[in-house]
């Protein structure tokens, strides 16, 4: 059976990938987005998005992601569930191989594979993952309703997680390695309004300890300035210490920077002809939903231009 060759295949169906799909399909290209889990990416795991224009009350992350998917599909974007593990961008058409054994072909490719949570690297983290150690507060927070929990990190994700968890948990320790948050100011004000978030400043995580049931019982931290160790009794540790790009499958196929992000400018062009990058996976200054969708549009338009040449 002859394999179908798409005009454009989009790797990843978060906001960047779905917008690339919307623009490509609406522009008359045959377009397939390949997503390894479910469409929506990190957006679908976000409680509330307040900085995406057009939603004066804020948008629920999963709803916004779902609506993006519906909109793109209404113009003909196809979505497949598969995990791309290797690519050949020198082949004509370009070839994408999935863990399932499926092989996909396309005349152009948009890499929109996003980023994943960075690990903390603390003893106990791996053993207790899924037993109280979590990387997604909106996914797992409800399991710890009424309990004491800890959030590690000082960026927008950590601050947003702490605010979300403060609504359902009895106490939230916000553990940060410095004495001020990196998070945007609006989060500082919200955190100040919560009565049950305790900031644990200048503190480095030493280990996560199990309780007698083999689930998280405590996070042990050390004060960087005094060296004093403190045990924070808690049922869960939410790790929010940044992200790493999902680019392992690209080894050697396009230029990556030292942190593993796909080197690209606003046009989305990469070092491989006909291959574009969009969203959190590419080198950029501001990683937000609004910049991801902008990237998706740019990448699809430039893919269309490439195909027309
Ligand atoms: P981030 O901005 O990179 O912040 C990571 C935080 O974790 C920093 O505070 C950092 O500390 C800390 N950290 C890093 N490695 C650590 C380690 N090994 N141990 C302890 N702490 C560590 O990551 P993010 O908060 O996940 O955000 C990722 C991107 O998404 C950002 O561009 C962010 O603006 C965006 N985002 C936006 C929103 C929004 O606009 N509503 C919401 C969520 C995320 P230092 O501060 O000391 O470096």
Short mmCIF file of C-alpha atoms and ligand atoms in Angstrom, two decimals:
data_model
loop_
_atom_site.label_atom_id
_atom_site.label_comp_id
_atom_site.label_asym_id
_atom_site.label_seq_id
_atom_site.Cartn_x
_atom_site.Cartn_y
_atom_site.Cartn_z
CA UNK A 1 0.00 0.00 0.00
CA UNK A 2 1.37 3.41 -0.92
CA UNK A 3 1.96 5.65 2.10
CA UNK A 4 0.33 9.06 2.11
CA UNK A 5 2.65 12.04 1.84
CA UNK A 6 1.29 15.09 3.68
CA UNK A 7 2.11 18.65 2.68
CA UNK A 8 2.97 19.30 6.29
CA UNK A 9 3.34 17.14 9.36
CA UNK A 10 3.35 18.88 12.71
CA UNK A 11 5.12 17.13 15.57
CA UNK A 12 3.23 18.04 18.73
CA UNK A 13 -0.33 19.32 19.22
CA UNK A 14 0.01 21.99 21.88
CA UNK A 15 -0.98 25.61 21.15
CA UNK A 16 1.88 26.05 18.64
CA UNK A 17 1.16 22.79 16.80
CA UNK A 18 -2.60 23.28 16.74
CA UNK A 19 -2.22 26.82 15.39
CA UNK A 20 0.23 25.61 12.74
CA UNK A 21 -2.38 22.99 11.87
CA UNK A 22 -5.17 25.56 11.73
CA UNK A 23 -3.20 27.81 9.38
CA UNK A 24 -1.95 24.96 7.21
CA UNK A 25 -5.31 23.22 6.84
CA UNK A 26 -7.22 26.47 6.37
CA UNK A 27 -4.65 27.41 3.75
CA UNK A 28 -5.50 24.30 1.76
CA UNK A 29 -2.54 22.10 2.73
CA UNK A 30 -2.96 18.48 3.76
CA UNK A 31 -1.85 18.58 7.38
CA UNK A 32 -1.35 16.00 10.11
CA UNK A 33 -0.45 16.75 13.72
CA UNK A 34 1.17 13.87 15.61
CA UNK A 35 0.82 13.98 19.38
CA UNK A 36 2.15 11.34 21.74
CA UNK A 37 -0.35 11.86 24.57
CA UNK A 38 -3.41 14.07 24.13
CA UNK A 39 -3.67 17.38 22.25
CA UNK A 40 -3.23 20.56 24.25
CA UNK A 41 0.30 20.15 25.60
CA UNK A 42 1.19 22.03 28.76
CA UNK A 43 -1.79 24.35 28.20
CA UNK A 44 -4.23 21.49 28.84
CA UNK A 45 -2.61 21.03 32.26
CA UNK A 46 -2.86 24.70 33.20
CA UNK A 47 -5.51 25.74 35.69
CA UNK A 48 -6.32 29.22 34.43
CA UNK A 49 -4.80 31.36 31.68
CA UNK A 50 -5.18 35.06 32.37
CA UNK A 51 -2.80 36.52 29.82
CA UNK A 52 -4.31 35.21 26.60
CA UNK A 53 -6.28 38.05 24.99
CA UNK A 54 -10.03 37.77 24.53
CA UNK A 55 -10.86 36.14 27.87
CA UNK A 56 -11.54 38.90 30.40
CA UNK A 57 -12.42 36.33 33.09
CA UNK A 58 -9.43 34.13 32.20
CA UNK A 59 -9.66 30.86 30.28
CA UNK A 60 -9.51 27.31 31.64
CA UNK A 61 -6.38 25.77 30.15
CA UNK A 62 -7.98 22.49 29.03
CA UNK A 63 -10.98 24.31 27.52
CA UNK A 64 -8.80 26.70 25.53
CA UNK A 65 -6.71 23.76 24.29
CA UNK A 66 -9.83 21.77 23.37
CA UNK A 67 -11.30 24.74 21.49
CA UNK A 68 -8.02 25.19 19.58
CA UNK A 69 -8.18 21.53 18.58
CA UNK A 70 -11.85 21.77 17.47
CA UNK A 71 -11.11 24.89 15.42
CA UNK A 72 -8.12 23.33 13.65
CA UNK A 73 -9.99 20.06 12.99
CA UNK A 74 -12.94 21.97 11.55
CA UNK A 75 -10.63 23.08 8.73
CA UNK A 76 -9.36 19.58 8.11
CA UNK A 77 -6.34 19.12 10.38
CA UNK A 78 -5.86 15.41 11.07
CA UNK A 79 -4.52 14.37 14.46
CA UNK A 80 -2.75 11.06 15.14
CA UNK A 81 -1.58 9.65 18.47
CA UNK A 82 1.98 8.42 18.08
CA UNK A 83 5.42 9.06 19.55
CA UNK A 84 7.96 10.18 16.95
CA UNK A 85 11.34 8.70 17.88
CA UNK A 86 13.48 9.48 14.84
CA UNK A 87 13.42 11.63 11.73
CA UNK A 88 15.15 11.84 8.37
CA UNK A 89 14.88 15.38 7.04
CA UNK A 90 17.33 14.70 4.20
CA UNK A 91 14.97 12.15 2.61
CA UNK A 92 12.48 13.33 0.00
CA UNK A 93 9.73 13.26 1.21
CA UNK A 94 10.85 13.77 4.80
CA UNK A 95 10.45 10.67 6.94
CA UNK A 96 9.23 10.41 10.53
CA UNK A 97 9.37 7.13 12.46
CA UNK A 98 7.19 6.46 15.51
CA UNK A 99 7.77 4.15 18.48
CA UNK A 100 4.74 2.15 17.27
CA UNK A 101 6.62 1.32 14.07
CA UNK A 102 4.42 3.62 11.98
CA UNK A 103 6.27 5.70 9.39
CA UNK A 104 4.99 9.10 8.24
CA UNK A 105 5.99 11.13 5.18
CA UNK A 106 5.74 14.86 4.57
CA UNK A 107 7.03 17.50 2.18
CA UNK A 108 7.51 19.90 5.09
CA UNK A 109 7.61 19.54 8.88
CA UNK A 110 6.78 21.80 11.81
CA UNK A 111 8.49 20.82 15.06
CA UNK A 112 6.18 21.88 17.89
CA UNK A 113 7.08 19.21 20.42
CA UNK A 114 7.24 21.62 23.36
CA UNK A 115 9.01 21.09 26.64
CA UNK A 116 8.72 18.78 29.63
CA UNK A 117 9.17 19.47 33.35
CA UNK A 118 12.77 19.41 34.56
CA UNK A 119 13.57 16.94 37.34
CA UNK A 120 14.72 18.26 40.69
CA UNK A 121 17.50 15.69 41.01
CA UNK A 122 16.90 15.10 44.71
CA UNK A 123 17.23 11.67 46.36
CA UNK A 124 13.79 10.11 46.72
CA UNK A 125 12.35 11.97 43.72
CA UNK A 126 12.48 9.01 41.33
CA UNK A 127 11.35 6.37 43.86
CA UNK A 128 8.40 8.49 45.00
CA UNK A 129 7.29 9.74 41.56
CA UNK A 130 3.58 9.02 41.33
CA UNK A 131 3.53 8.38 45.10
CA UNK A 132 3.35 12.04 46.05
CA UNK A 133 6.06 13.48 43.80
CA UNK A 134 4.31 15.22 40.92
CA UNK A 135 5.13 17.55 38.04
CA UNK A 136 1.55 18.67 37.43
CA UNK A 137 -0.43 20.40 40.18
CA UNK A 138 -3.67 20.61 38.21
CA UNK A 139 -3.47 16.88 37.36
CA UNK A 140 -2.63 15.56 40.82
CA UNK A 141 -3.49 18.31 43.31
CA UNK A 142 -6.91 16.90 44.06
CA UNK A 143 -5.39 13.70 45.47
CA UNK A 144 -3.98 15.84 48.29
CA UNK A 145 -7.13 17.78 49.16
CA UNK A 146 -6.97 18.91 52.79
CA UNK A 147 -3.33 17.81 53.16
CA UNK A 148 -0.06 19.72 53.56
CA UNK A 149 2.02 19.87 50.37
CA UNK A 150 5.23 21.47 49.10
CA UNK A 151 5.96 23.22 45.80
CA UNK A 152 9.59 23.62 44.72
CA UNK A 153 10.58 26.47 42.37
CA UNK A 154 10.25 30.22 42.01
CA UNK A 155 8.96 30.81 38.48
CA UNK A 156 5.48 31.34 37.07
CA UNK A 157 4.70 27.63 37.18
CA UNK A 158 5.65 27.27 40.86
CA UNK A 159 3.72 30.40 41.80
CA UNK A 160 0.65 29.34 39.81
CA UNK A 161 0.83 25.85 41.31
CA UNK A 162 1.06 27.24 44.85
CA UNK A 163 -1.97 29.49 44.29
CA UNK A 164 -3.97 26.59 42.82
CA UNK A 165 -3.00 24.18 45.59
CA UNK A 166 -3.68 26.76 48.33
CA UNK A 167 -7.36 26.55 47.34
CA UNK A 168 -7.61 22.79 47.97
CA UNK A 169 -4.82 21.90 50.39
CA UNK A 170 -4.57 22.89 54.03
CA UNK A 171 -1.01 24.22 53.76
CA UNK A 172 1.44 24.87 50.94
CA UNK A 173 5.18 25.28 51.50
CA UNK A 174 6.70 27.22 48.61
CA UNK A 175 10.37 26.26 48.61
CA UNK A 176 12.71 28.46 46.59
CA UNK A 177 16.49 28.52 46.42
CA UNK A 178 16.65 32.34 46.53
CA UNK A 179 14.90 35.03 48.59
CA UNK A 180 12.67 36.35 45.82
CA UNK A 181 10.48 34.79 43.19
CA UNK A 182 11.28 34.92 39.51
CA UNK A 183 7.50 34.83 38.85
CA UNK A 184 5.60 37.79 37.36
CA UNK A 185 4.40 40.38 39.87
CA UNK A 186 0.71 39.49 39.59
CA UNK A 187 1.56 36.14 41.19
CA UNK A 188 3.28 37.83 44.14
CA UNK A 189 0.09 39.74 44.92
CA UNK A 190 -2.07 36.62 44.65
CA UNK A 191 0.29 34.65 46.88
CA UNK A 192 0.23 37.42 49.46
CA UNK A 193 -3.56 37.12 49.55
CA UNK A 194 -3.50 33.40 50.39
CA UNK A 195 -3.41 32.63 54.10
CA UNK A 196 -1.94 29.16 53.85
CA UNK A 197 1.21 29.52 51.74
CA UNK A 198 4.47 29.57 53.70
CA UNK A 199 7.54 30.77 51.78
CA UNK A 200 10.63 28.73 52.54
CA UNK A 201 13.34 31.01 51.15
CA UNK A 202 16.98 30.33 50.37
CA UNK A 203 16.32 26.64 50.67
CA UNK A 204 17.73 23.79 48.68
CA UNK A 205 15.96 20.43 48.58
CA UNK A 206 18.10 17.67 50.13
CA UNK A 207 15.85 14.63 49.92
CA UNK A 208 12.25 13.51 49.77
CA UNK A 209 11.42 11.01 52.50
CA UNK A 210 8.72 8.35 52.42
CA UNK A 211 6.23 7.75 55.23
CA UNK A 212 5.40 4.28 56.59
CA UNK A 213 3.07 3.65 53.60
CA UNK A 214 5.85 4.25 51.09
CA UNK A 215 4.38 7.55 49.86
CA UNK A 216 5.77 11.05 50.39
CA UNK A 217 6.08 11.95 54.05
CA UNK A 218 8.47 14.90 54.07
CA UNK A 219 10.72 17.19 52.07
CA UNK A 220 14.02 17.91 53.79
CA UNK A 221 15.59 21.26 52.85
CA UNK A 222 18.73 23.11 53.88
CA UNK A 223 18.94 26.87 54.38
CA UNK A 224 21.71 28.04 52.04
CA UNK A 225 22.76 30.84 54.38
CA UNK A 226 22.78 29.07 57.73
CA UNK A 227 23.23 25.43 56.69
CA UNK A 228 20.36 24.53 59.00
CA UNK A 229 18.30 21.55 57.88
CA UNK A 230 14.51 21.65 58.11
CA UNK A 231 12.00 18.85 57.63
CA UNK A 232 8.75 19.92 55.97
CA UNK A 233 6.12 17.28 56.75
CA UNK A 234 3.97 16.96 53.65
CA UNK A 235 2.03 14.46 51.58
CA UNK A 236 3.18 15.66 48.20
CA UNK A 237 6.04 17.50 46.54
CA UNK A 238 5.16 19.39 43.35
CA UNK A 239 8.31 20.01 41.34
CA UNK A 240 8.19 23.20 39.23
CA UNK A 241 11.82 24.01 38.49
CA UNK A 242 11.55 24.80 34.80
CA UNK A 243 11.38 22.82 31.61
CA UNK A 244 13.58 21.00 29.10
CA UNK A 245 12.85 20.80 25.38
CA UNK A 246 11.47 17.63 23.82
CA UNK A 247 14.15 17.27 21.15
CA UNK A 248 15.81 13.90 21.84
CA UNK A 249 14.30 12.45 18.66
CA UNK A 250 15.94 15.20 16.57
CA UNK A 251 19.53 14.13 17.23
CA UNK A 252 21.66 15.44 14.37
CA UNK A 253 18.68 16.36 12.18
CA UNK A 254 18.52 20.10 12.97
CA UNK A 255 20.77 22.49 14.84
CA UNK A 256 20.07 22.63 18.59
CA UNK A 257 21.49 25.12 21.09
CA UNK A 258 23.52 23.98 24.12
CA UNK A 259 20.31 23.52 26.16
CA UNK A 260 18.74 21.40 23.44
CA UNK A 261 16.30 23.96 21.97
CA UNK A 262 15.85 24.07 18.18
CA UNK A 263 17.78 27.04 16.83
CA UNK A 264 15.30 29.22 14.95
CA UNK A 265 14.23 32.84 14.57
CA UNK A 266 10.75 34.36 14.35
CA UNK A 267 10.25 32.81 10.89
CA UNK A 268 10.46 29.35 12.42
CA UNK A 269 13.11 28.30 9.89
CA UNK A 270 15.59 25.72 11.15
CA UNK A 271 18.91 24.52 9.79
CA UNK A 272 17.03 21.90 7.68
CA UNK A 273 15.24 23.17 4.55
CA UNK A 274 11.47 22.75 4.80
CA UNK A 275 11.61 22.13 8.54
CA UNK A 276 10.22 24.78 10.89
CA UNK A 277 10.04 25.11 14.68
CA UNK A 278 7.26 26.67 16.75
CA UNK A 279 6.50 27.22 20.43
CA UNK A 280 8.45 26.30 23.53
CA UNK A 281 10.75 23.91 21.65
CA UNK A 282 12.56 26.69 19.81
CA UNK A 283 15.09 29.28 20.97
CA UNK A 284 13.11 32.34 22.06
CA UNK A 285 12.88 34.94 24.78
CA UNK A 286 9.27 34.59 25.93
CA UNK A 287 7.56 31.23 26.30
CA UNK A 288 3.84 31.87 26.58
CA UNK A 289 0.65 30.56 24.94
CA UNK A 290 0.36 33.78 22.99
CA UNK A 291 3.88 33.51 21.57
CA UNK A 292 3.39 29.79 20.84
CA UNK A 293 0.32 30.46 18.69
CA UNK A 294 2.16 33.26 16.90
CA UNK A 295 5.00 30.83 16.16
CA UNK A 296 2.54 28.25 14.85
CA UNK A 297 1.07 30.72 12.37
CA UNK A 298 4.53 31.84 11.19
CA UNK A 299 5.76 28.27 10.78
CA UNK A 300 2.71 27.19 8.76
CA UNK A 301 2.84 30.25 6.50
CA UNK A 302 6.53 29.70 5.84
CA UNK A 303 5.96 25.99 5.23
CA UNK A 304 3.32 26.94 2.63
CA UNK A 305 5.79 29.34 1.01
CA UNK A 306 8.47 26.62 0.97
CA UNK A 307 6.05 24.16 -0.69
CA UNK A 308 5.07 26.74 -3.32
CA UNK A 309 8.66 27.28 -4.43
P1 LIG B 1 11.31 29.02 34.95
O1 LIG B 1 10.71 30.34 34.67
O2 LIG B 1 12.54 28.60 34.25
O3 LIG B 1 11.56 28.96 36.53
C1 LIG B 1 12.17 27.85 37.11
C2 LIG B 1 12.33 28.11 38.60
O4 LIG B 1 12.87 26.95 39.20
C3 LIG B 1 13.27 29.28 38.91
O5 LIG B 1 12.74 30.01 39.98
C4 LIG B 1 14.57 28.58 39.29
O6 LIG B 1 15.29 29.26 40.27
C5 LIG B 1 14.07 27.28 39.89
N1 LIG B 1 15.00 26.19 39.68
C6 LIG B 1 15.59 25.78 38.53
N2 LIG B 1 16.36 24.70 38.74
C7 LIG B 1 16.25 24.41 40.06
C8 LIG B 1 16.79 23.41 40.89
N3 LIG B 1 17.59 22.46 40.42
N4 LIG B 1 16.47 23.43 42.21
C9 LIG B 1 15.64 24.37 42.69
N5 LIG B 1 15.08 25.36 41.96
C10 LIG B 1 15.38 25.36 40.66
O7 LIG B 1 10.25 27.81 34.70
P2 LIG B 1 8.65 27.77 34.78
O8 LIG B 1 8.14 28.48 35.96
O9 LIG B 1 8.29 26.33 34.60
O10 LIG B 1 8.21 28.53 33.47
C11 LIG B 1 8.63 28.06 32.18
C12 LIG B 1 8.20 29.08 31.13
O11 LIG B 1 6.77 29.07 31.03
C13 LIG B 1 8.62 30.49 31.49
O12 LIG B 1 8.96 31.17 30.33
C14 LIG B 1 7.37 31.05 32.11
O13 LIG B 1 7.28 32.46 32.02
C15 LIG B 1 6.28 30.36 31.30
N6 LIG B 1 5.03 30.29 32.09
C16 LIG B 1 4.19 31.34 32.01
C17 LIG B 1 3.03 31.35 32.75
C18 LIG B 1 2.13 32.54 32.66
O14 LIG B 1 2.46 33.52 32.01
N7 LIG B 1 0.98 32.54 33.28
C19 LIG B 1 2.71 30.28 33.58
C20 LIG B 1 3.61 29.22 33.66
C21 LIG B 1 4.78 29.23 32.91
P3 LIG B 1 16.02 30.68 39.99
O15 LIG B 1 14.92 31.69 39.98
O16 LIG B 1 16.95 30.82 41.15
O17 LIG B 1 16.73 30.52 38.69
#
